[in-house]
Tab-separated table of C-alpha atoms in Angstrom:
chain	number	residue	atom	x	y	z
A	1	UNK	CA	-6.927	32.395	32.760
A	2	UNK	CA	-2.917	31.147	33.064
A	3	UNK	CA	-0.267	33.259	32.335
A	4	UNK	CA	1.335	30.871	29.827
A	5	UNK	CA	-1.705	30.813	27.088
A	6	UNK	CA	-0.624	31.597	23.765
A	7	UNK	CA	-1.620	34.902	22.196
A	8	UNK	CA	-3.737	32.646	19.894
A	9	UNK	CA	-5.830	30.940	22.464
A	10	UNK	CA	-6.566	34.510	24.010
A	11	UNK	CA	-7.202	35.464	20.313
A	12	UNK	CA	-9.709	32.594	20.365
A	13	UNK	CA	-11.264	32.940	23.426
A	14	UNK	CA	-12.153	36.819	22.519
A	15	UNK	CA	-13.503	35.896	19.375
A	16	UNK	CA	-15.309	32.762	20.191
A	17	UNK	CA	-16.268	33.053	24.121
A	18	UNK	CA	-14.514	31.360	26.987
A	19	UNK	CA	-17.113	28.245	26.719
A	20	UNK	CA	-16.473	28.053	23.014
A	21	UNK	CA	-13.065	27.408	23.710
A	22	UNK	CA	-12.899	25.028	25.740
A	23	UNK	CA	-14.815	22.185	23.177
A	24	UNK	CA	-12.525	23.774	20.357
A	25	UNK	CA	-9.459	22.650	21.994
A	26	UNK	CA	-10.540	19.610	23.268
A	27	UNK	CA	-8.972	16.479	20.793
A	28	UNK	CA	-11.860	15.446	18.171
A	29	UNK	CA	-13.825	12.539	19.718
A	30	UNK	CA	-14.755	9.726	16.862
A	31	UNK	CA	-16.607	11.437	13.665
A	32	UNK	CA	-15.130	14.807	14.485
A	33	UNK	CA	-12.103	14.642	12.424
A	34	UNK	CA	-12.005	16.489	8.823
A	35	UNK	CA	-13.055	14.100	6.050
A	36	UNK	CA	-9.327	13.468	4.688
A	37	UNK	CA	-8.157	12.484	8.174
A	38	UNK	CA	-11.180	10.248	8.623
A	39	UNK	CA	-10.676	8.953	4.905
A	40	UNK	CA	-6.573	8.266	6.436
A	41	UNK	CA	-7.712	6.249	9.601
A	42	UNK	CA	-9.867	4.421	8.359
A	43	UNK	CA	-7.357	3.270	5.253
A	44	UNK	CA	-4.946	2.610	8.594
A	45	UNK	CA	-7.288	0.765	10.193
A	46	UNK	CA	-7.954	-1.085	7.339
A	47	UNK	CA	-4.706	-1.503	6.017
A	48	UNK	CA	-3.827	-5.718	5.956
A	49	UNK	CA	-0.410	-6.992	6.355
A	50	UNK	CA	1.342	-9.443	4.185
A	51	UNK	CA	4.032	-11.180	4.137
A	52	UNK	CA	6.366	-12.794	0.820
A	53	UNK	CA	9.012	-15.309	2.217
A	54	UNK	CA	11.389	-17.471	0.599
A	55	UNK	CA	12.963	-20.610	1.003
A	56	UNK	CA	15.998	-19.249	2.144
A	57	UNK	CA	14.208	-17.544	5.068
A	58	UNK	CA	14.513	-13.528	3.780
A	59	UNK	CA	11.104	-12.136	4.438
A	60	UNK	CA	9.520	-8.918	3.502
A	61	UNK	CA	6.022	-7.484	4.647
A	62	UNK	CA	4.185	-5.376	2.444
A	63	UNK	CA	0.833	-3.404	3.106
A	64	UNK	CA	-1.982	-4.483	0.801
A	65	UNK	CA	-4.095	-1.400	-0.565
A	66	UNK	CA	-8.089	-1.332	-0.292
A	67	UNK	CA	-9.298	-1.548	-4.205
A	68	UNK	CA	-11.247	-4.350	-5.932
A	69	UNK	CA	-8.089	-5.924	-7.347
A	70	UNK	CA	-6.286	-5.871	-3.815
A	71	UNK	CA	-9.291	-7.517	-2.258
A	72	UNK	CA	-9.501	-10.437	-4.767
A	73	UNK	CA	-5.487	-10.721	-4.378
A	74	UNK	CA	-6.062	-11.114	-0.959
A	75	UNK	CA	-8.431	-13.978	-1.300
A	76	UNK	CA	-5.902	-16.118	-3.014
A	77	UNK	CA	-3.469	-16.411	-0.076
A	78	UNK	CA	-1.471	-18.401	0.898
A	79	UNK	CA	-0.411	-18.332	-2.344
A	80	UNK	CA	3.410	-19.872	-3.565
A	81	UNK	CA	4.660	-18.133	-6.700
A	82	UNK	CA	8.090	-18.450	-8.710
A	83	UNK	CA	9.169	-14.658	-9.105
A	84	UNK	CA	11.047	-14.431	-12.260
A	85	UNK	CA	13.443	-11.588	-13.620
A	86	UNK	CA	11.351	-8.784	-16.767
A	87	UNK	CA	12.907	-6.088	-18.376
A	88	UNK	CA	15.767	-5.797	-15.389
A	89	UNK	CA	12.585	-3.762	-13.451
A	90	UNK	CA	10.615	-6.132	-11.864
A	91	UNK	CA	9.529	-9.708	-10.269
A	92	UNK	CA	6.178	-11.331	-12.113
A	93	UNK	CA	4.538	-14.268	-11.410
A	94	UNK	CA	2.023	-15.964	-13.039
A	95	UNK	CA	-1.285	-15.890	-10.870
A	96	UNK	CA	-4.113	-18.705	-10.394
A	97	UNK	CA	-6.700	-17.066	-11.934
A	98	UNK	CA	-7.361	-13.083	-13.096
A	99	UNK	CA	-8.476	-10.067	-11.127
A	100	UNK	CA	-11.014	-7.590	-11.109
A	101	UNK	CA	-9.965	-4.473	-12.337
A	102	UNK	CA	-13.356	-2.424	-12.543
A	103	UNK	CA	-13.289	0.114	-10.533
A	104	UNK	CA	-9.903	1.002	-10.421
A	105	UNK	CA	-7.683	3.603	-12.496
A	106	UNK	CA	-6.960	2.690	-15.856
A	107	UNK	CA	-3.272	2.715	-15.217
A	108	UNK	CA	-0.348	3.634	-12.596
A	109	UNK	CA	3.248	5.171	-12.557
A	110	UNK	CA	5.034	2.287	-10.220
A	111	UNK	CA	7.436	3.052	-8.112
A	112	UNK	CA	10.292	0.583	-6.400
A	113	UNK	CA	8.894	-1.247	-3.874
A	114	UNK	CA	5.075	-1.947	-5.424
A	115	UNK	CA	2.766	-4.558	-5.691
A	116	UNK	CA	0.963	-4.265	-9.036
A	117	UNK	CA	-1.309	-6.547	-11.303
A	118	UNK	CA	-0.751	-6.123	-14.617
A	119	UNK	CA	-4.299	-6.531	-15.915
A	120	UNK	CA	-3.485	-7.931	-20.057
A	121	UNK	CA	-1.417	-10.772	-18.724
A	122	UNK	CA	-2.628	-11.445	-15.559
A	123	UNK	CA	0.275	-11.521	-13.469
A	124	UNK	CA	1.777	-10.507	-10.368
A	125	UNK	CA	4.382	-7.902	-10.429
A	126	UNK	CA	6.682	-6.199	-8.307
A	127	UNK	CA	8.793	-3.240	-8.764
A	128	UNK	CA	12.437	-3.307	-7.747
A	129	UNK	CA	13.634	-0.444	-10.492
A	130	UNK	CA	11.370	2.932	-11.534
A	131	UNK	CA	8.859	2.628	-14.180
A	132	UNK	CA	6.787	4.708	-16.768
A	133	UNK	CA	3.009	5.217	-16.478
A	134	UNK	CA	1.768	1.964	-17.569
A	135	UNK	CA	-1.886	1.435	-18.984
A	136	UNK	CA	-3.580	-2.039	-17.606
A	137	UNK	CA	-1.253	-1.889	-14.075
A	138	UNK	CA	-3.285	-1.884	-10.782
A	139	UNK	CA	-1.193	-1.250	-7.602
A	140	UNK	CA	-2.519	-3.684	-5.106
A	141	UNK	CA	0.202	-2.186	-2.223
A	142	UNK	CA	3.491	-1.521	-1.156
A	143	UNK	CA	6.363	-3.429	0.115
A	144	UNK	CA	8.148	-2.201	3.148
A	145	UNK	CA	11.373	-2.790	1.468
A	146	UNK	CA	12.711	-4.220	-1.170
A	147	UNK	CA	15.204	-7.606	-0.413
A	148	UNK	CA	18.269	-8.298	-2.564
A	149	UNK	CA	16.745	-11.328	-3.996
A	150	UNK	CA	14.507	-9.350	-6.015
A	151	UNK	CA	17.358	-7.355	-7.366
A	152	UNK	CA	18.956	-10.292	-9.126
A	153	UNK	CA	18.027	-11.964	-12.256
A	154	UNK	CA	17.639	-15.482	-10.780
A	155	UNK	CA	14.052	-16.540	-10.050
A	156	UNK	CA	12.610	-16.145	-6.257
A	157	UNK	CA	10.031	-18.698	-4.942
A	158	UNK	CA	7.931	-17.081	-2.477
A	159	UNK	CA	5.175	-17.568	-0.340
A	160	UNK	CA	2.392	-14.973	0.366
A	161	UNK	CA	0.296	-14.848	3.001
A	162	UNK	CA	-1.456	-12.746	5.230
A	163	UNK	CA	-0.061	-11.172	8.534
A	164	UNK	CA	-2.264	-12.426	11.638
């Protein structure tokens, strides 16, 4: 046994046997991790890459969530959308046809910096400011920032598309 071994791994190897401890300190091999971290890679692994860019050439990527509603976003890309100024909170946009929302929670708290549908009107909409719980709004994903265009009141044309 080395000199240097924690006081825990001795711990462990009295308790569980020397041969024991060597396959409980070995790293997890595919499978072996607990259910939430296997839940967490997978989302990772999963996770698709957009992108919204404007005219102008300001860019933002955004990661795209897993749900029903996020799925059938996806399918609409490349997708060009005026973003116009509500409420001093957000960007919406009209989108080309309506989402599914079964499935998914009946409502969300946005946060700055998300990607919602907002089921009654059908619309894209994206959070620059904070927001109340809101009853009919999926969260489709999350920008990775949010650019000063979306800030202001003028409209922002942008295209969306997927990241290769």
């Amino acid at each position: 046994m080395r000199r240097d071994v924690s006081a825990a791994a001795m711990l462990s190897a009295a308790l569980i046997g020397p041969a024991e401890l060597s396959a409980a300190q070995a790293e997890p091999g595919p499978g072996h991790w607990p259910p939430s971290m296997q839940t967490k890679k997978v989302a990772a692994m999963n996770a698709v890459r957009i992108r919204l860019a404007s005219p102008n050439g300001e860019s933002v990527t955004a990661t795209l969530g897993d749900g029903p509603s996020a799925r059938a976003f996806r399918s609409l890309l490349p997708l060009t959308v005026e973003l116009t100024d509500y409420n001093a909170t957000e960007k919406i946009a009209d989108l080309p046809k309506r989402l599914p929302t079964e499935g998914e929670p009946a409502g969300v708290d946005p946060e700055p910096g998300d990607l919602a549908y907002y089921a009654p009107w059908g619309n894209l909409a994206i959070f620059y400011k904070d927001f109340s719980y809101s009853r009919g709004l999926v969260r489709l994903g999350r920008l990775d920032r949010i650019p000063d265009a979306f800030r202001r009141s003028a409209p922002v044309t942008v295209t969306i598309e997927a990241v290769p």
